[in-house]
Short mmCIF file of C-alpha atoms in Angstrom, two decimals:
data_model
loop_
_atom_site.label_atom_id
_atom_site.label_comp_id
_atom_site.label_asym_id
_atom_site.label_seq_id
_atom_site.Cartn_x
_atom_site.Cartn_y
_atom_site.Cartn_z
CA MET A 140 52.70 43.88 19.71
CA ARG A 141 56.41 43.46 19.51
CA LYS A 142 56.49 41.27 22.68
CA PHE A 143 53.81 39.24 21.48
CA LEU A 144 55.97 39.02 17.62
CA ARG A 145 59.17 37.76 19.59
CA SER A 146 57.27 35.20 21.60
CA TRP A 147 57.07 31.45 21.33
CA GLN A 148 53.81 32.27 20.28
CA ALA A 149 54.26 33.83 17.08
CA LYS A 150 56.67 31.20 16.09
CA ALA A 151 53.99 28.37 16.70
CA LEU A 152 51.29 30.20 15.29
CA ALA A 153 53.34 31.16 12.24
CA LEU A 154 54.28 27.35 12.06
CA VAL A 155 50.62 26.32 12.41
CA LEU A 156 49.79 28.80 9.48
CA VAL A 157 52.51 27.35 7.06
CA LEU A 158 51.35 23.58 7.97
CA LEU A 159 47.74 25.25 7.64
CA ALA A 160 48.71 26.32 3.65
CA ALA A 161 50.63 23.07 3.23
CA LEU A 162 47.42 21.48 4.00
CA VAL A 163 45.18 23.24 1.66
CA THR A 164 47.72 22.60 -1.50
CA SER A 165 47.53 18.79 -0.73
CA SER A 166 43.87 19.08 -0.94
CA VAL A 167 43.69 20.83 -3.76
CA VAL A 168 45.95 18.48 -5.41
CA LEU A 169 44.68 15.06 -4.35
CA LYS A 170 40.87 16.62 -5.59
CA GLY A 171 38.47 13.60 -5.06
CA GLU A 172 40.32 11.68 -2.32
CA GLU A 173 40.21 12.94 1.54
CA SER A 174 43.82 14.17 3.05
CA TRP A 175 44.54 11.87 6.41
CA PRO A 176 43.76 14.34 8.93
CA ALA A 177 40.06 14.42 7.57
CA ARG A 178 39.96 10.71 7.43
CA LEU A 179 41.17 10.98 11.04
CA LEU A 180 38.74 13.53 12.13
CA GLY A 181 35.69 11.66 10.15
CA TYR A 182 36.80 8.55 12.50
CA VAL A 183 36.05 10.42 15.31
CA LEU A 184 33.43 12.82 14.22
CA THR A 185 30.85 10.27 12.22
CA PRO A 186 29.40 8.54 15.00
CA VAL A 187 28.90 11.38 16.92
CA GLN A 188 27.01 13.47 14.23
CA SER A 189 25.10 10.01 13.53
CA ALA A 190 23.88 9.47 17.09
CA GLN A 191 23.04 13.24 17.36
CA ALA A 192 21.52 13.00 13.89
CA GLY A 193 19.11 10.07 15.23
CA VAL A 194 17.88 12.48 18.29
CA THR A 195 17.28 15.30 16.30
CA ASN A 196 15.23 13.56 13.89
CA ALA A 197 13.37 12.00 16.36
CA ALA A 198 12.98 15.21 18.24
CA ALA A 199 11.87 16.68 14.70
CA GLU A 200 9.12 14.43 14.68
CA PHE A 201 8.33 14.49 17.54
CA PHE A 202 7.12 18.03 17.70
CA ASP A 203 6.15 18.23 13.99
CA ASN A 204 3.50 15.57 15.28
CA LEU A 205 2.30 18.06 17.69
CA VAL A 206 2.49 21.03 15.86
CA HIS A 207 0.89 19.59 12.81
CA ALA A 208 -1.64 17.64 14.95
CA GLY A 209 -4.37 19.54 13.91
CA GLU A 210 -3.28 18.88 9.74
CA LEU A 211 -2.91 15.26 10.57
CA ALA A 212 -6.23 15.01 12.33
CA ASP A 213 -7.83 16.55 9.06
CA GLU A 214 -5.54 14.92 6.92
CA ASN A 215 -6.52 11.67 8.29
CA GLU A 216 -10.21 12.21 8.12
CA ALA A 217 -9.89 13.19 4.34
CA LEU A 218 -7.90 9.72 3.67
CA GLU A 219 -10.61 7.87 5.58
CA SER A 220 -13.62 9.42 3.65
CA GLN A 221 -11.76 8.84 0.40
CA ILE A 222 -10.78 5.02 1.53
CA ALA A 223 -14.56 4.57 1.90
CA GLU A 224 -15.13 6.16 -1.26
CA LEU A 225 -12.83 3.71 -2.98
CA ARG A 226 -14.45 0.65 -1.09
CA GLU A 227 -17.84 1.75 -2.83
CA GLN A 228 -16.44 1.84 -5.77
CA LEU A 229 -14.15 -1.24 -5.62
CA ARG A 230 -17.81 -2.85 -4.77
CA ASP A 231 -19.52 -1.29 -7.79
CA TYR A 232 -16.67 -2.43 -9.79
CA TYR A 233 -17.18 -5.99 -8.61
CA ASN A 234 -20.67 -5.84 -9.11
CA MET A 235 -20.41 -4.74 -12.54
CA GLU A 236 -17.77 -7.55 -13.09
CA ARG A 237 -20.10 -9.76 -11.90
CA GLU A 238 -23.23 -8.76 -14.08
CA ASN A 239 -21.20 -8.11 -17.23
CA LYS A 240 -20.03 -11.94 -16.97
CA LEU A 241 -23.89 -12.64 -16.15
CA TYR A 242 -24.98 -10.50 -19.42
CA ARG A 243 -22.20 -12.56 -21.46
CA TYR A 244 -24.22 -15.82 -20.38
CA TYR A 245 -26.78 -13.97 -21.41
CA LEU A 246 -25.72 -13.37 -24.70
CA GLY A 247 -24.45 -16.84 -25.31
CA LEU A 248 -27.75 -17.99 -24.14
CA ALA A 249 -29.74 -15.64 -26.49
CA GLU A 250 -27.91 -16.71 -29.38
CA ALA A 251 -28.32 -19.86 -29.09
CA HIS A 252 -32.05 -19.60 -28.70
CA PRO A 253 -33.59 -16.82 -30.09
CA ASP A 254 -37.18 -17.97 -28.99
CA PHE A 255 -36.41 -17.42 -25.34
CA GLU A 256 -37.11 -14.71 -22.83
CA PHE A 257 -35.18 -14.75 -19.95
CA CYS A 258 -34.81 -13.00 -16.73
CA PRO A 259 -31.38 -13.54 -15.41
CA ALA A 260 -31.76 -13.68 -11.46
CA GLY A 261 -29.50 -14.33 -8.35
CA ILE A 262 -29.25 -17.32 -5.85
CA VAL A 263 -30.34 -15.46 -2.39
CA SER A 264 -30.32 -18.41 -0.08
CA ARG A 265 -30.16 -22.33 -0.19
CA THR A 266 -31.92 -24.48 2.07
CA ASP A 267 -30.20 -25.45 4.73
CA GLY A 268 -29.22 -29.14 5.04
CA ASP A 269 -31.17 -30.00 1.34
CA VAL A 270 -29.35 -32.53 -0.16
CA PHE A 271 -31.63 -31.87 -3.56
CA GLY A 272 -29.72 -28.51 -3.63
CA SER A 273 -33.14 -26.16 -4.11
CA PHE A 274 -32.28 -22.75 -3.54
CA VAL A 275 -34.04 -19.16 -3.78
CA ILE A 276 -34.03 -16.42 -6.34
CA ASP A 277 -34.15 -12.91 -5.91
CA LYS A 278 -36.97 -12.61 -8.82
CA GLY A 279 -40.54 -13.00 -8.45
CA THR A 280 -43.83 -12.53 -10.32
CA LEU A 281 -42.88 -8.49 -10.57
CA ASP A 282 -40.34 -9.61 -12.61
CA GLY A 283 -42.07 -11.72 -14.72
CA VAL A 284 -41.36 -15.16 -13.59
CA ALA A 285 -44.37 -17.57 -13.10
CA LEU A 286 -44.45 -20.95 -11.34
CA TYR A 287 -42.92 -23.73 -13.43
CA ASP A 288 -40.59 -21.50 -15.44
CA PRO A 289 -37.26 -23.66 -16.22
CA VAL A 290 -34.37 -22.08 -14.64
CA VAL A 291 -31.06 -22.62 -16.80
CA THR A 292 -27.52 -21.42 -16.93
CA ASP A 293 -25.39 -21.14 -19.70
CA GLY A 294 -24.21 -24.51 -18.89
CA GLY A 295 -27.87 -26.52 -19.20
CA LEU A 296 -30.67 -27.07 -17.17
CA VAL A 297 -30.65 -26.35 -13.46
CA GLY A 298 -34.59 -26.89 -12.67
CA TYR A 299 -37.74 -25.18 -12.39
CA VAL A 300 -39.71 -22.27 -10.13
CA SER A 301 -41.49 -24.53 -7.91
CA LYS A 302 -42.89 -21.90 -5.66
CA ILE A 303 -43.52 -18.12 -6.43
CA ALA A 304 -44.11 -14.65 -4.88
CA ASP A 305 -43.88 -11.08 -5.70
CA THR A 306 -40.22 -10.76 -5.42
CA TYR A 307 -38.50 -14.24 -5.10
CA ALA A 308 -38.72 -17.91 -5.89
CA ARG A 309 -37.57 -21.41 -4.74
CA VAL A 310 -36.43 -23.31 -7.31
CA THR A 311 -36.34 -27.06 -7.74
CA THR A 312 -33.30 -28.50 -9.29
CA VAL A 313 -32.65 -31.72 -11.20
CA LEU A 314 -31.34 -33.73 -8.58
CA ASP A 315 -34.48 -33.58 -6.88
CA ALA A 316 -36.55 -36.85 -6.14
CA GLY A 317 -39.69 -35.00 -7.46
CA PHE A 318 -38.11 -33.66 -10.38
CA ARG A 319 -39.56 -35.28 -14.15
CA ALA A 320 -38.35 -34.05 -17.07
CA GLY A 321 -38.44 -35.92 -20.45
CA GLY A 322 -35.20 -36.58 -21.70
CA THR A 323 -33.22 -37.77 -24.96
CA ASN A 324 -29.88 -39.01 -25.54
CA MET A 325 -28.83 -36.62 -28.20
CA ARG A 326 -26.78 -39.38 -30.32
CA THR A 327 -28.95 -42.37 -30.18
CA ASN A 328 -32.40 -40.25 -29.74
CA ASP A 329 -33.25 -43.02 -27.08
CA THR A 330 -35.86 -40.89 -24.71
CA GLY A 331 -36.67 -41.35 -20.97
CA VAL A 332 -37.89 -39.46 -17.96
CA VAL A 333 -34.87 -37.35 -16.07
CA GLY A 334 -35.24 -37.33 -12.23
CA GLY A 335 -33.09 -37.49 -8.85
CA THR A 336 -32.70 -39.71 -6.36
CA LEU A 337 -31.66 -39.27 -2.58
CA THR A 338 -28.58 -41.61 -3.08
CA LEU A 339 -27.99 -39.86 -6.52
CA ALA A 340 -28.35 -36.44 -5.19
CA ALA A 341 -25.61 -36.64 -2.50
CA ASP A 342 -23.15 -37.57 -5.37
CA GLY A 343 -24.48 -34.41 -7.23
CA LEU A 344 -26.40 -37.29 -10.13
CA CYS A 345 -29.26 -38.01 -11.68
CA GLU A 346 -31.02 -40.50 -13.88
CA LEU A 347 -32.69 -40.82 -17.01
CA ARG A 348 -35.31 -43.71 -16.66
CA TYR A 349 -37.44 -45.85 -18.61
CA ILE A 350 -34.66 -46.77 -21.48
CA ASP A 351 -35.71 -49.17 -23.97
CA ARG A 352 -33.21 -52.28 -23.02
CA GLU A 353 -32.41 -52.82 -26.63
CA SER A 354 -30.89 -48.88 -26.13
CA LEU A 355 -27.38 -48.28 -27.88
CA MET A 356 -26.74 -45.66 -25.64
CA ALA A 357 -23.32 -45.57 -24.10
CA ILE A 358 -21.19 -43.58 -21.52
CA GLY A 359 -20.17 -39.83 -22.25
CA ASP A 360 -23.55 -39.43 -24.54
CA THR A 361 -25.23 -36.02 -23.83
CA VAL A 362 -28.95 -35.73 -22.36
CA VAL A 363 -31.18 -33.23 -23.46
CA THR A 364 -34.67 -32.34 -22.64
CA THR A 365 -37.77 -33.40 -25.23
CA GLY A 366 -39.80 -30.05 -24.59
CA MET A 367 -43.00 -32.46 -24.76
CA THR A 368 -44.40 -31.11 -21.42
CA GLY A 369 -44.49 -27.69 -22.21
CA ILE A 370 -42.61 -27.04 -19.46
CA PHE A 371 -39.27 -27.66 -20.54
CA PRO A 372 -37.91 -26.13 -24.28
CA ARG A 373 -36.19 -28.65 -26.18
CA ASP A 374 -32.64 -29.39 -26.71
CA LEU A 375 -31.79 -28.22 -23.12
CA VAL A 376 -28.74 -29.73 -22.16
CA VAL A 377 -29.39 -31.81 -18.96
CA GLY A 378 -26.20 -33.69 -18.65
CA THR A 379 -23.60 -36.34 -19.70
CA ILE A 380 -24.11 -40.24 -19.18
CA GLU A 381 -21.68 -41.58 -16.64
CA SER A 382 -23.32 -45.04 -16.15
CA ILE A 383 -25.50 -47.75 -17.47
CA GLY A 384 -27.56 -50.36 -15.68
CA GLN A 385 -30.88 -52.10 -15.73
CA SER A 386 -33.94 -50.76 -13.67
CA ALA A 387 -35.13 -52.32 -10.47
CA GLN A 388 -37.85 -54.29 -12.41
CA GLY A 389 -35.26 -54.99 -15.04
CA VAL A 390 -37.33 -54.22 -18.12
CA SER A 391 -35.39 -51.17 -18.88
CA LEU A 392 -32.21 -49.38 -18.65
CA THR A 393 -31.53 -46.63 -16.25
CA ALA A 394 -28.80 -44.35 -16.66
CA VAL A 395 -26.93 -42.06 -14.56
CA VAL A 396 -26.43 -38.93 -15.68
CA ARG A 397 -24.00 -36.19 -14.27
CA PRO A 398 -25.87 -32.97 -15.00
CA THR A 399 -23.33 -30.23 -16.99
CA VAL A 400 -24.28 -27.50 -14.21
CA ASP A 401 -23.09 -27.85 -10.51
CA VAL A 402 -26.40 -26.72 -8.68
CA ALA A 403 -24.20 -26.29 -5.40
CA THR A 404 -22.04 -23.96 -6.71
CA ILE A 405 -23.90 -21.58 -9.14
CA SER A 406 -24.42 -18.26 -8.02
CA GLN A 407 -26.35 -16.94 -10.90
CA VAL A 408 -29.51 -18.21 -13.13
CA PHE A 409 -31.93 -17.12 -15.86
CA VAL A 410 -35.62 -17.71 -15.85
CA ILE A 411 -37.06 -18.43 -19.30
CA THR A 412 -40.11 -16.36 -19.13
CA LYS A 413 -41.48 -17.44 -22.54
CA PHE A 414 -40.41 -19.89 -25.60
CA VAL A 415 -41.85 -21.38 -28.23
CA GLY A 416 -44.11 -24.34 -27.53
CA GLN A 417 -44.39 -23.47 -23.87
CA GLY A 418 -47.44 -24.66 -22.39
CA ASN A 419 -48.22 -27.12 -25.46
CA SER A 420 -47.77 -30.21 -23.95
CA LEU A 421 -47.61 -33.66 -26.11
CA GLU A 422 -49.94 -35.33 -23.87
CA GLU A 423 -52.89 -32.52 -23.97
CA PHE A 424 -52.32 -32.93 -27.83
CA LEU A 425 -52.30 -36.32 -28.34
CA ALA A 426 -55.76 -36.64 -25.43
CA SER A 427 -57.56 -33.80 -27.88
CA GLU A 428 -56.75 -36.58 -30.76
CA GLY A 429 -58.26 -39.51 -28.55
CA THR A 430 -55.11 -41.08 -27.43
CA ASP A 431 -54.96 -42.00 -23.82
CA THR A 432 -52.06 -40.54 -21.99
CA SER A 433 -53.51 -40.80 -18.44
CA THR A 434 -50.88 -42.46 -16.74
CA PRO A 435 -48.52 -41.31 -13.90
CA ALA A 436 -45.35 -41.34 -16.18
CA GLY A 437 -47.14 -38.96 -18.20
CA GLU A 438 -44.29 -37.96 -20.74
CA ALA A 439 -42.70 -41.20 -20.89
CA SER A 440 -46.02 -42.99 -22.28
CA ALA A 441 -46.51 -40.00 -24.36
CA ALA A 442 -43.52 -40.80 -26.35
CA GLY A 443 -44.96 -44.24 -27.27
CA GLU A 444 -43.07 -46.46 -24.80
CA ALA A 445 -45.76 -48.82 -23.50
CA SER A 446 -43.29 -50.99 -21.25
CA VAL A 447 -42.81 -48.02 -19.12
CA GLU A 448 -46.31 -47.66 -17.63
CA SER A 449 -45.87 -50.64 -15.45
CA GLU A 450 -42.58 -49.72 -14.16
CA SER A 451 -43.95 -45.93 -13.94
CA GLU A 452 -46.64 -47.16 -11.43
CA THR A 453 -43.93 -49.29 -9.42
CA SER A 454 -41.28 -46.47 -9.44
CA ALA A 455 -44.37 -44.04 -8.05
CA SER A 456 -44.26 -46.67 -4.99
CA GLU A 457 -40.54 -47.10 -4.67
CA GLY A 458 -39.95 -43.44 -4.99
CA GLY A 459 -43.47 -42.61 -2.97
CA THR A 460 -41.95 -40.73 -0.12
CA SER A 461 -39.93 -38.21 -1.93
CA THR A 462 -42.79 -37.83 -4.61
CA GLU A 463 -45.70 -38.05 -1.92
CA SER A 464 -43.44 -35.07 -0.26
CA GLU A 465 -43.43 -33.00 -3.45
CA SER A 466 -46.58 -35.07 -4.85
CA GLY A 467 -48.31 -31.44 -6.10
CA THR A 468 -44.79 -30.43 -7.74
CA SER A 469 -44.04 -33.52 -9.50
CA SER A 470 -47.69 -34.01 -10.81
CA GLU A 471 -47.54 -30.37 -11.95
CA SER A 472 -44.40 -31.00 -13.44
CA GLU A 473 -45.76 -33.97 -15.43
CA SER A 474 -48.62 -32.50 -16.63
CA GLY A 475 -47.90 -28.98 -17.31
CA ALA A 476 -51.57 -28.71 -17.19
CA SER A 477 -51.63 -26.03 -14.12
CA ARG A 478 -50.41 -23.51 -16.66
CA MET B 105 60.04 27.58 45.70
CA ASN B 106 56.65 26.04 46.48
CA THR B 107 54.71 29.19 45.78
CA ARG B 108 56.37 28.71 42.15
CA THR B 109 55.03 25.51 42.08
CA THR B 110 52.00 26.05 43.24
CA ALA B 111 51.54 28.83 41.22
CA LEU B 112 52.88 26.30 38.16
CA ARG B 113 50.37 24.03 38.82
CA GLU B 114 47.54 26.51 39.19
CA ARG B 115 48.35 27.87 35.61
CA ASN B 116 48.64 24.57 34.55
CA LYS B 117 45.09 23.48 35.90
CA LYS B 118 43.74 26.54 34.25
CA LEU B 119 45.40 25.96 31.04
CA ALA B 120 44.17 22.52 31.17
CA ILE B 121 40.22 23.74 32.05
CA ARG B 122 40.57 26.49 29.79
CA GLY B 123 41.61 23.78 26.75
CA LEU B 124 38.70 21.69 27.68
CA LEU B 125 36.14 24.34 27.70
CA TYR B 126 37.17 25.58 24.02
CA VAL B 127 37.18 21.79 22.79
CA SER B 128 34.01 21.40 24.35
CA ALA B 129 32.47 24.61 22.93
CA VAL B 130 33.84 24.00 19.46
CA PHE B 131 32.71 20.34 19.51
CA VAL B 132 28.85 21.57 20.40
CA CYS B 133 28.92 24.51 18.14
CA PHE B 134 29.90 22.09 15.29
CA LEU B 135 27.32 19.70 16.10
CA LEU B 136 24.73 22.15 16.62
CA TYR B 137 25.61 23.81 12.99
CA ALA B 138 26.17 20.49 11.14
CA ASP B 139 22.97 19.04 12.40
CA PRO B 140 20.54 18.64 9.75
CA ASN B 141 17.33 18.97 11.68
CA LEU B 142 18.67 22.22 13.91
CA SER B 143 18.24 25.82 12.18
CA LEU B 144 17.02 29.10 13.24
CA PHE B 145 13.73 29.79 11.52
CA GLY B 146 15.05 28.54 8.33
CA ILE B 147 18.85 29.85 8.83
CA LYS B 148 21.60 28.10 9.55
CA PRO B 149 24.57 30.35 11.32
CA ASN B 150 27.60 29.07 11.55
CA LEU B 151 28.26 29.11 15.47
CA LEU B 152 32.00 28.71 15.09
CA VAL B 153 32.62 32.03 13.88
CA PRO B 154 31.80 34.28 16.51
CA LEU B 155 33.06 31.98 19.12
CA THR B 156 36.35 31.88 17.54
CA VAL B 157 36.11 35.80 17.31
CA CYS B 158 34.98 36.30 21.28
CA ALA B 159 38.32 33.67 22.30
CA ALA B 160 40.72 36.09 20.03
CA MET B 161 39.33 39.23 21.39
CA LEU B 162 39.15 38.07 25.06
CA ASP B 163 41.75 35.69 25.16
CA GLY B 164 44.31 36.49 22.88
CA VAL B 165 45.75 35.86 19.32
CA PHE B 166 47.40 32.41 20.53
CA ALA B 167 44.01 31.11 22.11
CA GLY B 168 41.69 32.47 19.40
CA ALA B 169 43.96 30.98 16.43
CA MET B 170 43.63 27.42 17.92
CA VAL B 171 40.67 27.82 18.67
CA GLY B 172 39.73 29.29 15.15
CA THR B 173 42.31 26.20 13.46
CA ALA B 174 39.97 23.73 15.21
CA ALA B 175 36.70 25.20 14.33
CA GLY B 176 37.87 25.73 10.74
CA LEU B 177 38.88 21.76 10.52
CA LEU B 178 35.32 20.83 11.86
CA THR B 179 33.81 23.56 9.31
CA ASP B 180 35.99 21.93 6.38
CA MET B 181 34.44 18.55 7.18
CA VAL B 182 30.66 19.54 5.88
CA ARG B 183 31.79 22.35 3.42
CA VAL B 184 33.00 22.00 -0.11
CA SER B 185 35.89 23.41 0.68
CA PRO B 186 39.73 21.63 0.12
CA PHE B 187 40.41 20.52 3.74
CA GLY B 188 42.41 23.03 5.56
CA THR B 189 40.64 26.13 3.87
CA ASN B 190 38.13 27.14 6.34
CA ALA B 191 41.49 26.00 9.13
CA LEU B 192 43.66 28.73 7.22
CA LEU B 193 40.97 31.68 7.08
CA PHE B 194 39.57 31.13 10.88
CA ALA B 195 43.20 31.17 11.99
CA VAL B 196 44.20 34.18 9.98
CA LEU B 197 40.97 35.87 11.23
CA ALA B 198 41.79 34.89 14.72
CA VAL B 199 45.13 36.64 14.17
CA ALA B 200 43.77 39.75 12.84
CA VAL B 201 41.35 40.03 15.58
CA GLY B 202 43.60 39.54 18.40
CA LEU B 203 46.01 41.82 16.91
CA LEU B 204 43.03 44.71 16.45
CA CYS B 205 42.14 44.06 19.96
CA MET B 206 45.43 44.29 21.24
CA LEU B 207 46.47 47.17 19.55
CA LEU B 208 43.30 49.48 18.87
CA LEU B 209 40.03 47.96 19.61
CA ARG B 210 38.25 47.64 23.28
CA PRO B 211 37.11 44.16 24.28
CA VAL B 212 33.56 45.37 24.52
CA VAL B 213 30.34 43.91 22.91
CA VAL B 214 30.01 46.27 20.13
CA ASN B 215 33.16 45.71 19.08
CA ALA B 216 32.59 41.62 19.50
CA LEU B 217 29.54 42.20 17.03
CA LEU B 218 31.48 44.49 14.43
CA LEU B 219 34.33 42.16 14.28
CA THR B 220 31.88 38.88 13.87
CA LEU B 221 29.94 40.73 11.14
CA GLY B 222 33.48 41.34 9.33
CA ALA B 223 34.73 37.79 10.14
CA SER B 224 31.40 36.15 9.09
CA ALA B 225 31.54 38.32 5.87
CA CYS B 226 35.07 36.88 4.96
CA TYR B 227 33.60 33.52 5.65
CA TYR B 228 30.88 33.90 3.77
CA VAL B 229 32.43 35.16 0.79
CA LEU B 230 35.12 32.66 0.42
CA ASP B 231 31.87 30.25 0.80
CA PHE B 232 30.25 31.75 -2.33
CA LEU B 233 33.42 31.98 -4.27
CA LEU B 234 33.75 28.23 -3.91
CA LEU B 235 30.11 27.00 -4.36
CA TYR B 236 28.82 29.64 -6.80
CA ALA B 237 31.02 31.95 -8.08
CA GLU B 238 33.26 28.58 -9.61
CA ALA B 239 29.69 27.35 -11.15
CA GLY B 240 28.97 31.19 -12.79
CA TYR B 241 26.73 32.65 -10.36
CA GLU B 242 27.22 36.40 -9.52
CA TRP B 243 27.01 38.71 -6.92
CA PRO B 244 23.33 38.73 -6.30
CA VAL B 245 23.17 35.32 -5.52
CA PHE B 246 25.60 36.24 -2.94
CA ALA B 247 23.12 38.55 -1.64
CA ALA B 248 20.09 36.53 -1.52
CA ARG B 249 21.77 33.44 -0.23
CA TYR B 250 24.19 34.70 2.44
CA SER B 251 22.38 38.05 3.95
CA ALA B 252 20.21 36.61 6.60
CA PRO B 253 23.00 33.83 7.98
CA LEU B 254 25.48 36.75 7.83
CA LEU B 255 23.57 39.10 9.88
CA VAL B 256 22.39 36.48 12.14
CA THR B 257 25.97 34.98 12.49
CA ALA B 258 26.97 38.38 13.74
CA ALA B 259 24.24 38.81 15.78
CA LEU B 260 25.16 35.70 17.86
CA ALA B 261 28.31 37.42 19.05
CA ALA B 262 26.61 38.63 21.75
CA ALA B 263 25.28 35.36 22.96
CA PHE B 264 28.94 34.05 22.93
CA TYR B 265 30.75 37.40 24.36
CA TYR B 266 29.45 37.19 27.96
CA PRO B 267 30.42 33.22 28.65
CA VAL B 268 33.52 33.51 26.95
CA ARG B 269 34.32 36.55 29.55
CA ALA B 270 32.74 35.06 32.34
CA ALA B 271 34.73 32.12 31.80
CA ALA B 272 38.10 34.20 31.43
CA ARG B 273 37.47 36.36 34.29
CA ARG B 274 37.08 33.20 36.38
CA LEU B 275 40.12 31.27 34.84
CA ARG B 276 41.98 34.91 34.96
CA PHE B 277 42.68 34.74 31.23
CA VAL B 278 44.64 37.72 30.24
CA VAL B 279 42.19 40.52 29.66
#
């Protein structure tokens, strides 16, 4: 013991203890700031500790995954089923959103036409390559839909039911070359026949034919249905006039009409299953009074435009191909008598 | 003369190896202690305490104090104590252990365990005073927070005793 206390080691030790005491004192005085020995040690230790922590973090994660593999698999399975459930909810949400939008349209139409009875329908397929835009809806006779029922959206007239089955129906649109409906200019009350042609259908247009050449109609005028055939209710918006020109025969005017409804892009429609005046055509009424209304133009002559008669015969021959292909449909749509 | 020179060289070589071994041991023990991902069933014992005690027991007061100073300085890097506090504590503990082993105790494993227990208690009491007592916490917090690390640290003395003793014998330390 005495030997040690007298040795240089004891003296060195005493010096070290004194230095350490001084270091502690200076650290206390400095408070927040580290002393230079600590900073010096930090330069050496920090990179080493960072590297080591990186290695142990990776190792810990590896072993953690091994140890908890079973739990992770269970959690994964639970999360996957939760995702599947959420996907279903999302799908239901989108369906409800679409239905909600549909029913808002429905409400608007019902308020505008309180006598209408509607059947909402979705478009389930379109005829491939058909420029006239005909399509199939997901409602049929079991849903109360009948042949020749008008098909509309909140924008206006789309077409009519041209073929029917129990659970689906085919719709012929206003663009179709065989389509016929009585139309009138809302502003000037000029009447004519709404129909389509192959050329116009490619541009999404139809036309209003057999208009009096003295007519004062103008571009931008709105065309609506007359309701005289008993197939389409009156005042259904067809479209707006884009251009006016003379007919091929030169005895009347023909207006190119842009339908308010873009039949190529719609996905939901309404079938009007009942309305006031359904099945009651003016032609039948006049025939019952003894007036001769048996012309191919049908409705146009029933409106009292004699000059249309010869033109309608000509137009029938002009549109012969499309008319013939849709002959059963167009004649039925004209007369409305099949109902 | 040649014999003396050779002996001197041999001594210096052993001193260098001893120094290198202690520096490496202190460094490794510090890294293991400071790593955030490593623990013994949730307990983090300070490995530098048993190392310091065993070095002081088996290699003398001066060596133990040097190891303790280095260990304490590194411990101060990761504790809230003012820099140098643990260094001073470890140095004082090493001197105390060294003197006890010089005068009273034999350098056996049981004494290593007991001395480590005492040294650990001093270390953790200081830690408690700086960390909790200043904030107003009372001694039951010490029992709750430090009992497990204290006992584990003391138990680890056995793991350090035998390697340090083997190295001391191989390098012909003063034992």
